[in-house]
Short mmCIF file of C-alpha atoms in Angstrom, two decimals:
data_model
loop_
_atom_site.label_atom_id
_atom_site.label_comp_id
_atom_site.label_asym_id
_atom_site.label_seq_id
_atom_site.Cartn_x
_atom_site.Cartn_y
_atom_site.Cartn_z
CA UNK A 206 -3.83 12.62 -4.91
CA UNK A 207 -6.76 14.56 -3.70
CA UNK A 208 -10.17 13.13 -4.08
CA UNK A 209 -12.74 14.78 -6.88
CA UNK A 210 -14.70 12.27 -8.18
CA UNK A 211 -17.44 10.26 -5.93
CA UNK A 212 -20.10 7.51 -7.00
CA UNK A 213 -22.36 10.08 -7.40
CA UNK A 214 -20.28 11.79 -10.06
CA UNK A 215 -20.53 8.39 -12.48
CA UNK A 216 -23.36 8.22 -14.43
CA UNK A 217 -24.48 5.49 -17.10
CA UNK A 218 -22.71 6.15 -20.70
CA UNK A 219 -20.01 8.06 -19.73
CA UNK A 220 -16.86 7.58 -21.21
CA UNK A 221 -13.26 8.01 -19.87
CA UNK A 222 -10.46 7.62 -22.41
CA UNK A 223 -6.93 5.36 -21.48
CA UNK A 224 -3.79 5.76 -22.46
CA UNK A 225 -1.65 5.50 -24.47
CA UNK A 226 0.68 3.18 -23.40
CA UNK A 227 3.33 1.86 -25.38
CA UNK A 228 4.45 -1.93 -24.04
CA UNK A 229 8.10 -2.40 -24.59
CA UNK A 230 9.64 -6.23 -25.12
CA UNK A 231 11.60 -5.70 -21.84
CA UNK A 232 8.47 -5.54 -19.57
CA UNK A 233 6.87 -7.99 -21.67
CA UNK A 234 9.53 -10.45 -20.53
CA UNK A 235 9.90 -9.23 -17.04
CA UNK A 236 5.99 -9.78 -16.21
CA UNK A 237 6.12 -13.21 -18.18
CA UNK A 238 9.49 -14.62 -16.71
CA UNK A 239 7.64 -13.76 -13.05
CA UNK A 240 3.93 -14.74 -13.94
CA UNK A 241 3.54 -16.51 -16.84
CA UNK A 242 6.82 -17.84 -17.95
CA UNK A 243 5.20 -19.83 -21.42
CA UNK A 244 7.59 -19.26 -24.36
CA UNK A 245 5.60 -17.21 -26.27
CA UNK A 246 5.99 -14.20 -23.60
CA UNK A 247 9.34 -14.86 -22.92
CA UNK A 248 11.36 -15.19 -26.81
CA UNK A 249 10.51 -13.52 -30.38
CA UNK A 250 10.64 -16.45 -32.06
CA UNK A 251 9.01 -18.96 -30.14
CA UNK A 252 6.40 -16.41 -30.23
CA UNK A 253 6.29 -16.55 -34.13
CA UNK A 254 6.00 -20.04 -34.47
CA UNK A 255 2.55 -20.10 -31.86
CA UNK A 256 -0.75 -18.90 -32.43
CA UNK A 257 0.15 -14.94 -31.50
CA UNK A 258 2.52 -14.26 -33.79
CA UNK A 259 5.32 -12.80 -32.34
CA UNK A 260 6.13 -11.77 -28.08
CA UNK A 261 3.75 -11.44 -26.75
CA UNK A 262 2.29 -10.09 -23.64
CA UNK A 263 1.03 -12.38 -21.25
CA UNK A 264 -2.85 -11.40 -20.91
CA UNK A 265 -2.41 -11.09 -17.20
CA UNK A 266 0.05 -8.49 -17.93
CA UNK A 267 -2.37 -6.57 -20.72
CA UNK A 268 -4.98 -6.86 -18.07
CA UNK A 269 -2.41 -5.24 -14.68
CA UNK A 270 -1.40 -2.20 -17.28
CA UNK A 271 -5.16 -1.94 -18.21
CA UNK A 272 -5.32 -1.07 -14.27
CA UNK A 273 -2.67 1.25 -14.38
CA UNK A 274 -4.39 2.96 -17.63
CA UNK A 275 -7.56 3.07 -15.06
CA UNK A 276 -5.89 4.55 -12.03
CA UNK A 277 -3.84 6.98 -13.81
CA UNK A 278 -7.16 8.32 -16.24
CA UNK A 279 -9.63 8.62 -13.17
CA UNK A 280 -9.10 6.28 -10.08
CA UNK A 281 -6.33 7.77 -8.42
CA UNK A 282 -8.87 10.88 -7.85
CA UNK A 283 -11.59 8.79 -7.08
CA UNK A 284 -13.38 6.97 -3.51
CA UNK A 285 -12.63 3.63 -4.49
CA UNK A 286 -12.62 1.34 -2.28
CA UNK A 287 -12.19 -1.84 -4.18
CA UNK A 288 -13.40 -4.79 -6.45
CA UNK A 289 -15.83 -7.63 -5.50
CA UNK A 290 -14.25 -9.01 -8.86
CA UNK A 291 -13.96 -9.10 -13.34
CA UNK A 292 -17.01 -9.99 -15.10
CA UNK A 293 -15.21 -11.24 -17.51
CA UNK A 294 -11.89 -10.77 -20.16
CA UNK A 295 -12.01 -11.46 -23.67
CA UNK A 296 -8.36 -11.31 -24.94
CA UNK A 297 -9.41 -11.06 -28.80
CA UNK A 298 -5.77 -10.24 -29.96
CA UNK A 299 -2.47 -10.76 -28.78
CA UNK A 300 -0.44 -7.39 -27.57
CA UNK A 301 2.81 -7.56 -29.05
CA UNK A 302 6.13 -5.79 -28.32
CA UNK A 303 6.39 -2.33 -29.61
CA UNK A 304 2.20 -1.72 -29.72
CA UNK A 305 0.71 1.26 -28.26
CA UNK A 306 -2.39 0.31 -25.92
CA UNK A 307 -5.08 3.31 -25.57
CA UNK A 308 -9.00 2.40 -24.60
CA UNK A 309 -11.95 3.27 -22.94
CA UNK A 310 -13.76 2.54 -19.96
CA UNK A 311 -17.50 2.82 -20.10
CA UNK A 312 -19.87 3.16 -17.24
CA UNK A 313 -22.22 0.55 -17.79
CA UNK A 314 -24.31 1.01 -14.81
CA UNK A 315 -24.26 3.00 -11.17
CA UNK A 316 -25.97 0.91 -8.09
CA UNK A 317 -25.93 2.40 -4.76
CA UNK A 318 -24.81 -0.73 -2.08
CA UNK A 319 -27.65 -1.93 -0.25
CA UNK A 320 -25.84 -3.15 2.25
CA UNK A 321 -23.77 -0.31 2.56
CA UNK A 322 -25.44 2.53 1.24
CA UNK A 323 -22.04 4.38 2.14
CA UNK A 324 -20.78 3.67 -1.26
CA UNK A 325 -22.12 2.37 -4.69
CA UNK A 326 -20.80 -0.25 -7.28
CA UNK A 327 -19.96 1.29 -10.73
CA UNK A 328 -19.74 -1.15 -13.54
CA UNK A 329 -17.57 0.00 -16.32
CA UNK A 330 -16.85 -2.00 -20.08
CA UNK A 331 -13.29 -1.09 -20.57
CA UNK A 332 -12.27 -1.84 -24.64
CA UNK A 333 -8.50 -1.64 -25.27
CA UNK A 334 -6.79 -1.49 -29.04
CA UNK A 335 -4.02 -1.06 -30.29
CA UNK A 336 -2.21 1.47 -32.54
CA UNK A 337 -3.93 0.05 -35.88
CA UNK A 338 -7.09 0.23 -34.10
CA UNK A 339 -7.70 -3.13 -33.46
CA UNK A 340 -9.42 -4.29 -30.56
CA UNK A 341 -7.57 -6.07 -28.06
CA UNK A 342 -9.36 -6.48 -24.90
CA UNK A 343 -12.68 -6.05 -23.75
CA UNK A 344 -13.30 -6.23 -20.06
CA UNK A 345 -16.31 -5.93 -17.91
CA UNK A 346 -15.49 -5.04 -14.21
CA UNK A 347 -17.30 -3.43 -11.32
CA UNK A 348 -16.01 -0.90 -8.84
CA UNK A 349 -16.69 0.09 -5.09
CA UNK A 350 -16.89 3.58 -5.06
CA UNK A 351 -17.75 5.91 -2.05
CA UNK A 352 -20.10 8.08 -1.79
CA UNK A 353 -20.61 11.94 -1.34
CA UNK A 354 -23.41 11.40 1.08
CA UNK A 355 -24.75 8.83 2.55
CA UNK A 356 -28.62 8.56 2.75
CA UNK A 357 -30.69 9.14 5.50
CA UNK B 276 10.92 -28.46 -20.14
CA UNK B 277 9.40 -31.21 -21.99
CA UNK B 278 5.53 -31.09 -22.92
CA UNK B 279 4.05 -34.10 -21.38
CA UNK B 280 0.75 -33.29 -21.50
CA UNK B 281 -1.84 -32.66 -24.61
CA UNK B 282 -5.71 -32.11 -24.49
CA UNK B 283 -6.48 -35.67 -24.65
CA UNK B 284 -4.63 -36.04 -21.14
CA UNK B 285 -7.56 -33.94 -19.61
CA UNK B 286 -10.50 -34.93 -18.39
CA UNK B 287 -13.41 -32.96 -16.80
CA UNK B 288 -13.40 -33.43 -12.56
CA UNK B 289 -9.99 -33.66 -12.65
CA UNK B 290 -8.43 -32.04 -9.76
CA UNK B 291 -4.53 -30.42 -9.72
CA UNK B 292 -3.27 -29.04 -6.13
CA UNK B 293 -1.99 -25.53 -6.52
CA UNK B 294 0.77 -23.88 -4.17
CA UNK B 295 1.23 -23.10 -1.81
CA UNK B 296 2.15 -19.97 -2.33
CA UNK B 297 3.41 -16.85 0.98
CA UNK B 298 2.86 -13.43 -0.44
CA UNK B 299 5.16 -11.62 1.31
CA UNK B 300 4.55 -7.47 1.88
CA UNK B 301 7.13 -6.33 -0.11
CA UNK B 302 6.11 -8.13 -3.26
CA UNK B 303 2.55 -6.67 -2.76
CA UNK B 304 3.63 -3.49 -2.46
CA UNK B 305 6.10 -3.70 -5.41
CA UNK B 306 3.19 -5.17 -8.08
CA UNK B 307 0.83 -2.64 -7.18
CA UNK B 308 3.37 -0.01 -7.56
CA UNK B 309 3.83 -0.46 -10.91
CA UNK B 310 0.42 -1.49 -11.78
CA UNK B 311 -2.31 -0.47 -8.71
CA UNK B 312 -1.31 2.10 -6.57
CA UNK B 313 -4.52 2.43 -4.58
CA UNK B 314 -3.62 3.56 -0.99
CA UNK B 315 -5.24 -0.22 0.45
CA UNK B 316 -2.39 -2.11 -1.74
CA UNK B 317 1.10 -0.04 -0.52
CA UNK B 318 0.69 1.00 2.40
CA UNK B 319 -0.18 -1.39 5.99
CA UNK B 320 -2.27 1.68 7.80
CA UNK B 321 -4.24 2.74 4.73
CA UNK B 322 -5.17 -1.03 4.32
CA UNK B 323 -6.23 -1.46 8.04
CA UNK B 324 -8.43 1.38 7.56
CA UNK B 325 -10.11 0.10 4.08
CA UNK B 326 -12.90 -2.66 3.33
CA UNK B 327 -9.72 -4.78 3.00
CA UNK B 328 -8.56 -4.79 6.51
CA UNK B 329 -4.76 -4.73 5.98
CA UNK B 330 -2.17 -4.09 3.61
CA UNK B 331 -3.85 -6.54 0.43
CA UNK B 332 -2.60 -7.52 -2.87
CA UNK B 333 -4.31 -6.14 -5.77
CA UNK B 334 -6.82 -8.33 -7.03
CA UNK B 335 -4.81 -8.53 -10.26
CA UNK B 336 -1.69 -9.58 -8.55
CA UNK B 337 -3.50 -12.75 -6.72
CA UNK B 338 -4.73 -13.53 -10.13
CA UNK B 339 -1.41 -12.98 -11.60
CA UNK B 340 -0.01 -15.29 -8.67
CA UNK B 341 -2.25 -17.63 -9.69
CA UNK B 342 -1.06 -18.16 -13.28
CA UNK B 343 2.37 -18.85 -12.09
CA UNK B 344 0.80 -21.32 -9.46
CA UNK B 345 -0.71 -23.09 -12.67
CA UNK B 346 2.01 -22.58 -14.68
CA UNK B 347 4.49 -24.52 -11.97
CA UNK B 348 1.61 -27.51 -11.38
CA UNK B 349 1.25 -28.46 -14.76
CA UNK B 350 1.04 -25.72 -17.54
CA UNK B 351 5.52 -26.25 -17.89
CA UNK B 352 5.05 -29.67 -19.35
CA UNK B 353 1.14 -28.92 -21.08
CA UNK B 354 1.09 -28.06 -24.83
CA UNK B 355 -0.45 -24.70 -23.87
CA UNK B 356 -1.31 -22.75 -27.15
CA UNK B 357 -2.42 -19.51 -24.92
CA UNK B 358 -6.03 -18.52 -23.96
CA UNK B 359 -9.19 -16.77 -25.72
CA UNK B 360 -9.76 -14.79 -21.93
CA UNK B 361 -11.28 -14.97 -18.46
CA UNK B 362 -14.81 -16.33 -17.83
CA UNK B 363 -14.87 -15.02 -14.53
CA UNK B 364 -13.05 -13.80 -11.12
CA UNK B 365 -14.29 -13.55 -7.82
CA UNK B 366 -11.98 -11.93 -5.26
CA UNK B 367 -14.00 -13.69 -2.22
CA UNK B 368 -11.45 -11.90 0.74
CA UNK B 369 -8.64 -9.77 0.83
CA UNK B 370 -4.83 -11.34 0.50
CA UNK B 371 -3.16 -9.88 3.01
CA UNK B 372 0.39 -9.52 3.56
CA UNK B 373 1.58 -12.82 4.74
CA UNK B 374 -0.80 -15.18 3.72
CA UNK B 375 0.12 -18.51 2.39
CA UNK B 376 -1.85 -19.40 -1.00
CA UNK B 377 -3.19 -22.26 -1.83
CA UNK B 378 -5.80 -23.90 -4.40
CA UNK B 379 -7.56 -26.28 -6.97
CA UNK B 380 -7.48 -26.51 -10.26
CA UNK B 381 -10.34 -28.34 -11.77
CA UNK B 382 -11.28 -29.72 -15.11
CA UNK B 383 -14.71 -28.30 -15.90
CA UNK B 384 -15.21 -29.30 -19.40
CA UNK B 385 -12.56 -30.04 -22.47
CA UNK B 386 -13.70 -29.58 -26.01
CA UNK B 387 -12.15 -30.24 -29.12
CA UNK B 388 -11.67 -26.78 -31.30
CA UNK B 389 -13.67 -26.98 -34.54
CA UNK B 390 -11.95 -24.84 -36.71
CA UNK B 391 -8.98 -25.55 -35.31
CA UNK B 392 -8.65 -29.33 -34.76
CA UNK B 393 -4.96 -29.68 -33.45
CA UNK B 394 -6.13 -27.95 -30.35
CA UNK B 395 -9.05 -28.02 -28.11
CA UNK B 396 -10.24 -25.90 -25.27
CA UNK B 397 -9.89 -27.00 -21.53
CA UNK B 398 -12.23 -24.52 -18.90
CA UNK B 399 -10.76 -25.21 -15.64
CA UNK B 400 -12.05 -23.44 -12.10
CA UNK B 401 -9.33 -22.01 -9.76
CA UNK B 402 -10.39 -22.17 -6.30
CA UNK B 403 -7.80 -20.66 -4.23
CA UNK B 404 -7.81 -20.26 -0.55
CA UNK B 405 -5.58 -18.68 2.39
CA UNK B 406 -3.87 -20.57 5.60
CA UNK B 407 -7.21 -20.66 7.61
CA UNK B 408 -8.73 -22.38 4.22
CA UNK B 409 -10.96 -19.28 3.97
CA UNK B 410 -11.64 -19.15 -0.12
CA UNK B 411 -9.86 -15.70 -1.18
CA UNK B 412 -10.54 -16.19 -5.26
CA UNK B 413 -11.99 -17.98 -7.83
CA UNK B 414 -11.99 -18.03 -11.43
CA UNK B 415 -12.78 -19.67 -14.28
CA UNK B 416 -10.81 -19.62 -17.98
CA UNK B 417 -10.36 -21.77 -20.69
CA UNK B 418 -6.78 -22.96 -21.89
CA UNK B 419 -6.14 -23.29 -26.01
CA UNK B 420 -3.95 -27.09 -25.14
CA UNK B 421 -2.52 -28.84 -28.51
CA UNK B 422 -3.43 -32.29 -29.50
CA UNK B 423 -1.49 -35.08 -28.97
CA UNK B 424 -2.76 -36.49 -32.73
CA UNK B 425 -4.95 -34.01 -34.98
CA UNK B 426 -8.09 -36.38 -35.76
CA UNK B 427 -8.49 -37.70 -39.52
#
């Protein structure tokens, strides 16, 4: 992939749509039985019986296909160069087999690196829901993104 | 495997070992394939020549890591009822290909659930570190863990 989009190309309120992405039972299982092996991620019916209501996808797994949704809407054409880390996660429903995951990411906020004024730290609000258009995950993260130019 | 452990069985400063953990190359390159195909995260040369330093696991597949690390310490035998989200995660260094993982899990705080008194909510920090006991992550998330007896 060729790269188009530098930190200087992000600016405060934009927004970049995600998906869709439908999440099938079998990958729900796959991720869980590697990662996160509790029953509710791993059988329909233990699922049922607990507090999400069916299988359902481990939020680690929501969260790694949130960065695939990322990389494949803008990243892969984009300097980045990283993540100091996740603000934070709020899992407010589960994601169950069958659903169809689409979002946003919005820039929050563009800061060029002080220490490295070769690249900038974009802060995006990514909100995912599902195909009832309910929420499902909000996530605040920041990116390292390089820059066009670098200052003189 | 049998639950043998409910909230009450939690206290805060607590400490559970995590790991240890090798992340072998092939496993990095595999996760972020399917989920975080920056450059920096498949392929050895690209990573030397990143912030990262080397061929590094994305910062969701450490964290991902690290739920199974919990999971195998003591969330098999806890009455885990899932979790609301992530406070927080700081990806401190890279995980390079190689590295042997290792970590705390500590008991910040355990509260019981208001409107839901057969559970209560256990916020544990996740310090995880690398063979040279340089600190690569840390995070903190509350657990939903079921009551041993639901109060009168």
């Amino acid at each position: 992939m060729s790269t188009e989009r530098y930190f200087e190309d992000f600016s405060s309120g934009e927004i970049i749509t995600l998906g869709p992405r439908i999440v099938e039972a079998g990958e729900i299982v796959e991720f869980a039985s590697e990662f996160d092996p509790q029953p509710f991620h791993l059988d329909e019916e233990a699922g049922r019986k607990s507090l999400l209501g069916g299988l359902a996808a481990s939020g680690w797994h929501t969260a790694a296909l949130t960065m695939r949704m990322i990389y494949d809407a803008f990243l892969a054409q984009t300097a980045s160069m990283g993540s100091p880390g996740i603000t934070s996660v709020s899992w407010r429903r589960p994601v169950l087999a069958g659903d169809t995951l689409s979002g946003v990411a919005e820039v929050l906020e563009t800061r060029r690196s002080s220490s490295r004024p070769q690249m900038g730290v974009v802060t995006f609000r990514i909100t995912l829901a599902n195909q009832k258009g309910e929420t499902v995950m909000i996530q605040e993260n920041p990116i390292f993104i390089g820059s066009r130019e670098v200052p003189a």
